[in-house]
Amino acid sequence: MLIDSPHTHYDLVIAGGGLVGGSFALLLAALPGSRALRILLVDSSPLVSGTRDVGKPFDARSTAISWGSRQIFQQAGLWDKLSPGLTAIRDIHVSDKGHVGATRLNSDQMHVDALGYVAENTHLNQVIAASLLDSPHIAVYAPGKIVDAKPVSEGVSLLVDTGTQATVQVTSRLLVIADGGRSSLCDQLGIALTRKPYGQHALISNISFEQAHQGRAFERFTDTGPLAVLPLPDLDGEHRAALVWTLADDQVDNIMALPDAAFLTALQQRFGYRLGTLTRVGERVLYPLSLTLASEQIRPGIVLLGNVAHTLHPVAGQGLNLALRDARELAALIAAAVDMDQADMIGRYQWLQQYVQRQQKDQQQTVYFSDQVTRLFSNSNPILALGRNIGLLGMDLLPPAKRWFSRQAMGMTDRQIRPVSGRHE
Ligand SMILES: Cc1cc2nc3c(=O)[nH]c(=O)nc-3n(C[C@H](O)[C@H](O)[C@H](O)COP(=O)(O)OP(=O)(O)OC[C@H]3O[C@@H](n4cnc5c(N)ncnc54)[C@H](O)[C@@H]3O)c2cc1C
């Protein structure tokens, strides 16, 4: 619910209504025990809640949502609104260019309807924004900006720049910082983010193929680094897919300078003809890649969620999925405090430590998985190439190894996961 000016005290203030901050707020609002909480969400941009980005239908950026994230979106009451715009991933084909090793992960083998889903980010953002604006339990202040945050005995004192009126002061038991990978709030609070650059960029674009993808996603390891091709809905008769192509920093200028036809030839050489001839490439956009981790995820009255806590290499498709699992755990802890009539605990350091302890293993495993898979498959050393080739072959032959890889790719943790819609693990 959009508000004109904030109250003076909240239980939770969420800075950032992007994919993670917005989903977290909606998870909280969906928990019956949390309805008693006073929640304010502040985003520095206006929340746009249309149905689709009509301006750029071919080009929206996409995100692979794991099977585990589907369950979290269901819990947040978002799934029914999201699902009509998603493409189910039924097969993941993992291969290494120039080598025989390959493995195929399949939804039937995992006894689920889909290994995951591909969402165009405009669709995700618009559904989340519309739900935030509709929710009577979440006060939304957007555009607005938290310009100062200071710890006080009852939590955190915040200065909110309302744009039109004077700056407003509010207090909150807990400040959830979800303002993305370039967090100005962390800068102000002196929370250091350690960045380990990969020496790579992700080139993102939408592409079209001659043949229908039939729900297949591809992870392919090439001389320039790993590339992912994710299935998207057809548009005006074109078979569309989303490309995430990792390039070493020194290759970026050459590849970006190629005219479309030459770009498609270079890509086809790396990807092969699994979907026939490439017919079109849309706008190409670059993202510099680093593994970025916050030095602290909690302080008294403060918790970090999403990219601000951990920004991962995108090719393994884990960043949002991990952040949603973090969000679910934090929401569950807050709900437990409310159930026990102890809402005053939610900003206490000891209480927040439970969140860190519960998510530590998942975060470490997921960061390790994304980082190691990326590094192993970005390396052209022939011994490593042989090793990963044997690894892919071995995985295809060894069901437990394949199952582990599948579970990781599907965003399943040890505490999870019961399949929905009548199918069983
Ligand atoms: C190329 C690429 C491909 C990816 N693919 C995948 C994938 O397939 N699967 C996957 O799981 N993950 C993927 N990711 C990761 C995923 O995009 C991120 O994990 C996710 O976007 C993080 O969301 P966030 O809400 O933390 O940050 P953001 O989406 O950046 O949102 C931050 C929000 O905070 C607001 N804000 C900023 N500053 C302030 C302030 N001072 N006060 C208030 N509000 C503020 C912004 O307006 C914004 O709304 C990919 C990432 C990239 C770069």
Coordinates of C-alpha atoms and ligand atoms in Angstrom, one line a residue:
M1 CA 0.0 0.0 0.0
L2 CA 1.6 3.3 -1.2
I3 CA 1.7 5.9 1.6
D4 CA 2.2 9.7 1.6
S5 CA 4.3 9.9 4.7
P6 CA 5.7 7.3 7.1
H7 CA 4.6 6.7 10.7
T8 CA 7.3 7.3 13.3
H9 CA 7.8 3.7 14.5
Y10 CA 7.9 0.3 12.7
D11 CA 8.7 -3.2 13.6
L12 CA 10.5 -3.7 10.3
V13 CA 11.8 -1.3 7.7
I14 CA 12.9 -2.9 4.4
A15 CA 15.3 -0.8 2.3
G16 CA 14.9 -1.9 -1.3
G17 CA 11.8 -3.4 -3.0
G18 CA 13.6 -5.3 -5.7
L19 CA 13.3 -9.0 -6.3
V20 CA 14.6 -9.9 -2.8
G21 CA 13.3 -7.1 -0.6
G22 CA 9.9 -7.2 -2.3
S23 CA 9.6 -11.0 -2.0
F24 CA 10.7 -10.9 1.6
A25 CA 8.1 -8.3 2.5
L26 CA 5.4 -10.4 0.8
L27 CA 6.6 -13.6 2.6
L28 CA 6.2 -11.8 5.9
A29 CA 2.8 -10.4 5.0
A30 CA 1.7 -14.0 4.1
L31 CA 2.6 -15.5 7.4
P32 CA -0.5 -15.3 9.6
G33 CA 1.5 -14.4 12.8
S34 CA 3.2 -11.5 11.1
R35 CA 0.1 -9.5 10.3
A36 CA 0.4 -7.8 13.6
L37 CA 3.8 -6.3 12.5
R38 CA 4.1 -2.8 11.3
I39 CA 6.2 -3.0 8.1
L40 CA 7.5 -0.2 5.9
L41 CA 9.3 -0.8 2.6
V42 CA 11.3 2.1 1.0
D43 CA 12.6 1.9 -2.5
S44 CA 14.5 4.7 -4.2
S45 CA 12.7 4.0 -7.5
P46 CA 8.9 4.1 -8.2
L47 CA 7.4 0.6 -8.1
V48 CA 6.0 -0.2 -11.6
S49 CA 3.2 -2.6 -11.6
G50 CA 2.0 -2.9 -15.2
T51 CA 1.5 -6.4 -16.7
R52 CA 4.3 -6.5 -19.2
D53 CA 7.1 -4.3 -20.6
V54 CA 5.5 -3.5 -23.9
G55 CA 8.3 -1.3 -25.1
K56 CA 10.9 -4.0 -25.4
P57 CA 9.2 -7.4 -25.7
F58 CA 12.1 -9.2 -27.4
D59 CA 14.8 -7.9 -25.0
A60 CA 13.8 -8.3 -21.3
R61 CA 16.6 -9.8 -19.0
S62 CA 15.7 -13.2 -17.6
T63 CA 16.3 -15.1 -14.4
A64 CA 16.2 -18.9 -13.9
I65 CA 14.0 -19.7 -10.9
S66 CA 14.7 -23.0 -9.2
W67 CA 12.1 -25.5 -8.2
G68 CA 12.8 -24.5 -4.6
S69 CA 12.0 -20.9 -5.4
R70 CA 8.7 -21.9 -6.8
Q71 CA 7.7 -23.1 -3.4
I72 CA 8.9 -19.8 -1.8
F73 CA 6.9 -17.8 -4.3
Q74 CA 3.9 -20.0 -3.5
Q75 CA 4.3 -19.3 0.2
A76 CA 4.5 -15.5 -0.6
G77 CA 1.2 -15.8 -2.5
L78 CA 3.0 -14.8 -5.8
W79 CA 3.1 -18.1 -7.7
D80 CA -0.4 -17.9 -9.3
K81 CA 0.3 -14.5 -10.6
L82 CA 3.9 -15.3 -11.8
S83 CA 3.3 -18.7 -13.4
P84 CA 1.4 -17.6 -16.6
G85 CA 4.5 -15.6 -17.6
L86 CA 7.1 -18.4 -16.9
T87 CA 8.7 -21.0 -19.1
A88 CA 9.2 -24.4 -17.5
I89 CA 12.7 -26.0 -17.8
R90 CA 12.2 -29.7 -18.3
D91 CA 15.8 -30.6 -19.3
I92 CA 19.2 -29.2 -18.6
H93 CA 21.9 -30.2 -21.0
V94 CA 25.4 -29.6 -19.7
S95 CA 28.3 -30.0 -22.1
D96 CA 31.9 -28.9 -22.9
K97 CA 32.7 -27.6 -26.4
G98 CA 35.1 -29.9 -28.2
H99 CA 34.8 -32.8 -25.8
V100 CA 32.5 -35.8 -25.6
G101 CA 31.5 -35.4 -21.9
A102 CA 27.9 -34.2 -21.4
T103 CA 25.2 -34.8 -19.0
R104 CA 21.5 -34.3 -19.1
L105 CA 19.3 -33.5 -16.1
N106 CA 15.7 -34.3 -16.5
S107 CA 12.5 -33.4 -14.6
D108 CA 11.2 -37.0 -14.9
Q109 CA 14.4 -38.3 -13.2
M110 CA 13.9 -35.9 -10.4
H111 CA 10.1 -36.7 -10.2
V112 CA 9.0 -33.1 -10.5
D113 CA 7.0 -31.2 -13.1
A114 CA 9.9 -28.9 -14.0
L115 CA 13.6 -28.5 -12.9
G116 CA 13.0 -24.8 -12.7
Y117 CA 11.4 -21.9 -14.6
V118 CA 12.6 -18.9 -16.6
A119 CA 11.1 -15.6 -15.8
E120 CA 11.6 -12.3 -17.6
N121 CA 12.7 -9.8 -15.0
T122 CA 10.2 -7.2 -16.0
H123 CA 7.4 -9.7 -15.3
L124 CA 8.9 -10.7 -12.0
N125 CA 9.4 -7.1 -10.9
Q126 CA 5.9 -6.0 -12.0
V127 CA 4.2 -8.9 -10.3
I128 CA 6.1 -8.2 -7.0
A129 CA 5.4 -4.4 -7.3
A130 CA 1.7 -4.9 -7.9
S131 CA 1.5 -7.3 -4.9
L132 CA 3.3 -4.8 -2.7
L133 CA 1.0 -2.0 -3.7
D134 CA -2.0 -4.2 -3.1
S135 CA -1.0 -5.5 0.3
P136 CA -2.8 -3.8 3.2
H137 CA 0.0 -5.1 5.5
I138 CA 3.0 -3.4 3.9
A139 CA 3.4 0.4 3.9
V140 CA 5.3 1.3 0.7
Y141 CA 7.3 4.5 0.3
A142 CA 8.6 4.7 -3.3
P143 CA 10.3 6.7 -4.5
G144 CA 12.0 7.4 -1.2
K145 CA 15.5 7.0 0.2
I146 CA 17.0 6.1 3.5
V147 CA 19.7 8.7 3.8
D148 CA 20.9 7.8 7.3
A149 CA 20.7 4.9 9.7
K150 CA 21.9 4.9 13.3
P151 CA 21.7 2.2 16.0
V152 CA 19.5 3.2 19.0
S153 CA 18.4 1.3 22.0
E154 CA 15.0 0.2 20.5
G155 CA 16.6 -0.7 17.1
V156 CA 17.6 1.7 14.4
S157 CA 16.8 5.3 13.8
L158 CA 16.4 6.2 10.1
L159 CA 16.2 9.4 8.1
V160 CA 13.9 8.9 5.1
D161 CA 14.2 11.4 2.2
T162 CA 10.6 11.7 1.0
G163 CA 11.6 13.8 -2.0
T164 CA 8.6 16.2 -1.8
Q165 CA 8.5 16.9 2.0
A166 CA 11.2 17.4 4.5
T167 CA 13.3 14.4 5.6
V168 CA 11.3 12.2 8.0
Q169 CA 12.7 10.4 11.0
V170 CA 11.5 6.9 11.9
T171 CA 12.6 4.2 14.2
S172 CA 12.4 0.4 13.6
R173 CA 13.2 -2.7 15.6
L174 CA 14.9 -4.1 12.5
L175 CA 16.3 -2.6 9.3
V176 CA 16.5 -5.1 6.5
I177 CA 19.0 -3.8 3.9
A178 CA 18.1 -5.2 0.5
D179 CA 19.3 -2.3 -1.7
G180 CA 21.3 -4.4 -4.1
G181 CA 25.0 -4.9 -4.9
R182 CA 26.0 -1.2 -4.7
S183 CA 24.5 -0.5 -1.3
S184 CA 24.8 3.1 -0.2
L185 CA 23.5 2.1 3.3
C186 CA 26.3 -0.4 3.8
D187 CA 28.8 2.4 2.9
Q188 CA 27.2 4.7 5.5
L189 CA 27.2 2.0 8.2
G190 CA 30.8 1.0 7.4
I191 CA 29.8 -2.6 6.4
A192 CA 32.5 -3.7 4.0
L193 CA 31.8 -5.7 0.9
T194 CA 34.7 -7.8 -0.3
R195 CA 34.8 -8.1 -4.1
K196 CA 36.7 -10.9 -5.9
P197 CA 36.6 -10.0 -9.6
Y198 CA 36.3 -13.0 -12.0
G199 CA 38.1 -11.0 -14.8
Q200 CA 35.0 -11.7 -16.8
H201 CA 31.8 -10.0 -18.0
A202 CA 28.4 -11.6 -18.6
L203 CA 27.0 -10.7 -22.0
I204 CA 23.2 -10.9 -21.8
S205 CA 21.0 -10.9 -24.8
N206 CA 17.9 -12.6 -26.1
I207 CA 18.4 -14.8 -29.2
S208 CA 16.2 -16.7 -31.6
F209 CA 16.7 -20.2 -33.1
E210 CA 15.3 -22.1 -36.0
Q211 CA 13.9 -24.8 -33.8
A212 CA 11.7 -24.8 -30.7
H213 CA 13.6 -25.4 -27.4
Q214 CA 10.9 -27.7 -26.0
G215 CA 11.8 -26.6 -22.5
R216 CA 15.5 -27.4 -22.7
A217 CA 18.1 -25.2 -21.0
F218 CA 21.7 -25.5 -22.0
E219 CA 24.9 -24.9 -19.9
R220 CA 27.9 -25.1 -22.3
F221 CA 31.5 -24.6 -21.5
T222 CA 33.4 -22.9 -24.2
D223 CA 36.9 -21.4 -24.9
T224 CA 35.6 -18.0 -23.8
G225 CA 34.0 -19.3 -20.6
P226 CA 30.6 -20.8 -19.7
L227 CA 27.5 -19.9 -21.5
A228 CA 23.8 -20.5 -20.6
V229 CA 20.8 -20.6 -23.0
L230 CA 17.5 -20.5 -21.2
P231 CA 14.1 -21.2 -22.8
L232 CA 11.6 -18.3 -23.3
P233 CA 8.1 -18.1 -24.8
D234 CA 7.9 -17.8 -28.5
L235 CA 7.2 -14.3 -29.7
D236 CA 5.5 -13.5 -33.1
G237 CA 6.5 -17.0 -34.3
E238 CA 10.1 -16.7 -33.3
H239 CA 11.6 -19.4 -31.0
R240 CA 13.3 -17.2 -28.3
A241 CA 15.9 -18.0 -25.6
A242 CA 17.9 -15.9 -23.1
L243 CA 21.7 -16.0 -23.5
V244 CA 24.1 -15.4 -20.6
W245 CA 27.6 -15.7 -22.2
T246 CA 30.7 -15.3 -20.0
L247 CA 33.6 -13.5 -21.7
A248 CA 37.1 -12.8 -20.4
D249 CA 37.5 -9.0 -19.9
D250 CA 39.9 -8.8 -22.8
Q251 CA 37.4 -10.5 -25.2
V252 CA 34.6 -8.2 -24.5
D253 CA 35.4 -5.3 -26.9
N254 CA 35.9 -7.6 -29.8
I255 CA 32.7 -9.6 -29.3
M256 CA 30.6 -6.5 -28.6
A257 CA 31.9 -4.8 -31.7
L258 CA 30.8 -7.6 -34.0
P259 CA 27.8 -6.8 -36.3
D260 CA 24.8 -9.0 -35.5
A261 CA 25.5 -11.6 -38.3
A262 CA 29.1 -12.1 -37.2
F263 CA 28.1 -12.2 -33.6
L264 CA 25.6 -15.0 -34.4
T265 CA 28.3 -16.9 -36.3
A266 CA 30.7 -16.6 -33.3
L267 CA 28.0 -17.8 -30.9
Q268 CA 26.9 -20.6 -33.2
Q269 CA 30.5 -21.9 -33.3
R270 CA 30.5 -22.1 -29.5
F271 CA 26.9 -23.3 -29.0
G272 CA 26.6 -25.7 -31.9
Y273 CA 23.4 -26.7 -33.7
R274 CA 21.3 -28.2 -30.9
L275 CA 18.5 -25.8 -31.7
G276 CA 19.3 -25.4 -35.4
T277 CA 20.6 -22.1 -36.9
L278 CA 20.6 -18.9 -34.8
T279 CA 18.4 -16.4 -36.5
R280 CA 18.4 -13.2 -34.4
V281 CA 20.1 -11.5 -31.5
G282 CA 18.6 -8.6 -29.6
E283 CA 20.3 -5.8 -27.6
R284 CA 23.5 -6.9 -26.0
V285 CA 24.2 -5.8 -22.4
L286 CA 27.3 -6.4 -20.3
Y287 CA 27.7 -7.0 -16.6
P288 CA 31.1 -7.0 -14.9
L289 CA 31.4 -10.2 -12.7
S290 CA 32.7 -10.6 -9.2
L291 CA 32.0 -12.7 -6.2
T292 CA 31.0 -10.1 -3.6
L293 CA 30.4 -11.0 0.0
A294 CA 29.4 -8.7 2.9
S295 CA 31.9 -8.8 5.8
E296 CA 28.9 -8.9 8.2
Q297 CA 25.3 -10.0 7.5
I298 CA 23.9 -8.9 10.8
R299 CA 24.4 -6.2 13.4
P300 CA 22.1 -5.3 16.3
G301 CA 18.9 -4.1 14.6
I302 CA 20.2 -4.8 11.1
V303 CA 20.2 -7.7 8.6
L304 CA 21.4 -7.8 5.0
L305 CA 19.5 -9.7 2.3
G306 CA 20.0 -10.4 -1.4
N307 CA 22.9 -9.0 -3.6
V308 CA 24.1 -6.8 -0.8
A309 CA 24.8 -9.9 1.3
H310 CA 26.2 -12.1 -1.6
T311 CA 26.5 -11.4 -5.3
L312 CA 27.3 -14.6 -7.2
H313 CA 28.5 -15.4 -10.8
P314 CA 25.2 -15.5 -12.8
V315 CA 26.0 -18.5 -15.0
A316 CA 25.1 -21.1 -12.3
G317 CA 21.7 -19.2 -11.8
Q318 CA 21.9 -19.3 -8.0
G319 CA 21.9 -15.6 -6.8
L320 CA 18.2 -14.9 -6.5
N321 CA 17.4 -18.5 -5.5
L322 CA 19.8 -18.4 -2.6
A323 CA 18.5 -15.0 -1.5
L324 CA 14.9 -16.2 -1.5
R325 CA 15.9 -19.1 0.8
D326 CA 17.5 -16.6 3.1
A327 CA 14.4 -14.5 3.0
R328 CA 12.2 -17.5 3.8
E329 CA 14.3 -18.4 6.9
L330 CA 14.4 -14.8 8.2
A331 CA 10.6 -14.5 7.7
A332 CA 10.1 -17.8 9.6
L333 CA 12.2 -16.6 12.5
I334 CA 10.3 -13.4 12.7
A335 CA 7.0 -15.2 12.6
A336 CA 8.2 -17.5 15.4
A337 CA 9.0 -14.4 17.5
V338 CA 5.5 -13.0 16.9
D339 CA 3.9 -16.3 17.7
M340 CA 5.7 -16.4 21.1
D341 CA 4.6 -12.8 21.7
Q342 CA 8.2 -11.7 21.5
A343 CA 8.2 -9.3 18.5
D344 CA 10.6 -7.1 20.5
M345 CA 13.3 -9.7 20.0
I346 CA 13.4 -9.5 16.2
G347 CA 16.2 -6.9 16.1
R348 CA 18.3 -8.4 18.9
Y349 CA 21.7 -9.6 17.8
Q350 CA 21.2 -13.1 19.5
W351 CA 17.9 -13.5 17.7
L352 CA 19.5 -12.6 14.3
Q353 CA 22.4 -15.0 15.0
Q354 CA 19.9 -17.8 14.7
Y355 CA 19.2 -16.7 11.1
V356 CA 22.9 -16.7 10.3
Q357 CA 23.4 -20.1 11.8
R358 CA 20.4 -21.6 9.9
Q359 CA 21.5 -20.2 6.5
Q360 CA 25.3 -20.5 6.9
K361 CA 25.6 -24.0 5.4
D362 CA 23.3 -23.3 2.5
Q363 CA 25.1 -20.0 1.8
Q364 CA 28.5 -21.6 2.0
Q365 CA 27.5 -24.5 -0.3
T366 CA 25.8 -22.4 -2.8
V367 CA 28.6 -19.8 -3.0
Y368 CA 31.1 -22.7 -3.3
F369 CA 29.1 -24.4 -6.0
S370 CA 28.7 -21.3 -8.1
D371 CA 32.3 -20.2 -7.7
Q372 CA 33.9 -23.6 -8.3
V373 CA 31.7 -24.6 -11.2
T374 CA 32.4 -21.2 -12.8
R375 CA 36.2 -21.4 -12.2
L376 CA 36.5 -25.0 -13.3
F377 CA 34.5 -24.4 -16.5
S378 CA 36.2 -21.1 -17.3
N379 CA 39.7 -22.7 -17.4
S380 CA 41.2 -23.9 -20.7
N381 CA 44.0 -25.8 -19.0
P382 CA 43.9 -29.3 -20.8
I383 CA 44.2 -31.2 -17.5
L384 CA 41.2 -29.4 -16.1
A385 CA 39.4 -29.8 -19.4
L386 CA 40.0 -33.6 -19.1
G387 CA 38.9 -33.6 -15.5
R388 CA 35.6 -31.8 -16.1
N389 CA 35.0 -34.0 -19.2
I390 CA 35.4 -37.1 -17.0
G391 CA 33.3 -35.3 -14.4
L392 CA 30.4 -34.8 -16.9
L393 CA 30.7 -38.3 -18.2
G394 CA 30.9 -39.7 -14.7
M395 CA 27.9 -37.7 -13.6
D396 CA 25.9 -39.1 -16.5
L397 CA 26.8 -42.6 -15.4
L398 CA 26.5 -42.1 -11.6
P399 CA 23.0 -41.4 -10.5
P400 CA 24.0 -40.1 -7.0
A401 CA 26.4 -37.5 -8.4
K402 CA 23.9 -36.4 -10.9
R403 CA 21.2 -36.2 -8.3
W404 CA 23.4 -34.0 -6.1
F405 CA 24.2 -31.7 -9.0
S406 CA 20.4 -31.6 -9.9
R407 CA 19.4 -30.8 -6.4
Q408 CA 22.0 -28.0 -6.2
A409 CA 20.8 -26.6 -9.6
M410 CA 17.2 -26.9 -8.4
G411 CA 17.8 -24.9 -5.3
M412 CA 17.1 -27.8 -2.9
T413 CA 18.7 -27.8 0.5
D414 CA 18.9 -30.5 3.2
R415 CA 15.9 -29.1 5.0
Q416 CA 13.8 -29.2 1.9
I417 CA 11.8 -30.2 -0.1
R418 CA 8.5 -31.7 -0.7
P419 CA 7.3 -31.6 -4.3
V420 CA 4.0 -29.9 -5.0
S421 CA 1.2 -30.7 -7.5
G422 CA 0.9 -34.3 -6.7
R423 CA 4.4 -35.5 -7.7
H424 CA 6.8 -37.1 -5.3
E425 CA 10.5 -37.1 -4.9
Ligands
LIG1 C1 23.2 -11.1 -15.8 C2 22.6 -11.7 -14.6 C3 21.9 -12.9 -14.6 C4 21.4 -13.5 -13.5 N1 20.7 -14.7 -13.6 C5 20.2 -15.2 -12.5 C6 19.5 -16.5 -12.5 O1 19.3 -17.0 -13.6 N2 19.1 -17.0 -11.4 C7 19.3 -16.4 -10.1 O2 18.9 -17.0 -9.1 N3 19.9 -15.3 -10.0 C8 20.4 -14.6 -11.2 N4 21.0 -13.4 -11.1 C9 21.1 -12.8 -9.8 C10 19.9 -12.0 -9.5 O3 19.6 -11.1 -10.5 C11 20.1 -11.2 -8.2 O4 20.4 -12.1 -7.1 C12 18.9 -10.4 -7.8 O5 18.6 -9.4 -8.7 C13 19.2 -9.6 -6.5 O6 18.1 -8.9 -6.1 P1 18.2 -7.7 -5.0 O7 16.8 -7.4 -4.7 O8 19.1 -8.1 -3.9 O9 18.8 -6.5 -5.7 P2 18.2 -5.6 -6.9 O10 17.4 -6.4 -7.8 O11 19.4 -4.7 -7.4 O12 17.2 -4.6 -6.1 C14 17.7 -3.6 -5.2 C15 16.5 -2.6 -5.0 O13 16.9 -1.6 -4.0 C16 16.6 -0.3 -4.5 N5 17.5 0.6 -3.9 C17 18.8 0.9 -4.2 N6 19.3 1.7 -3.3 C18 18.4 2.1 -2.4 C19 18.3 2.9 -1.3 N7 19.4 3.6 -0.8 N8 17.2 3.0 -0.6 C20 16.1 2.3 -1.0 N9 16.1 1.5 -2.1 C21 17.2 1.4 -2.8 C22 16.6 -0.4 -6.0 O14 15.8 0.6 -6.6 C23 16.1 -1.8 -6.3 O15 14.7 -1.9 -6.4 C24 21.6 -12.9 -12.2 C25 22.3 -11.7 -12.2 C26 22.8 -11.1 -13.3 C27 23.6 -9.8 -13.2

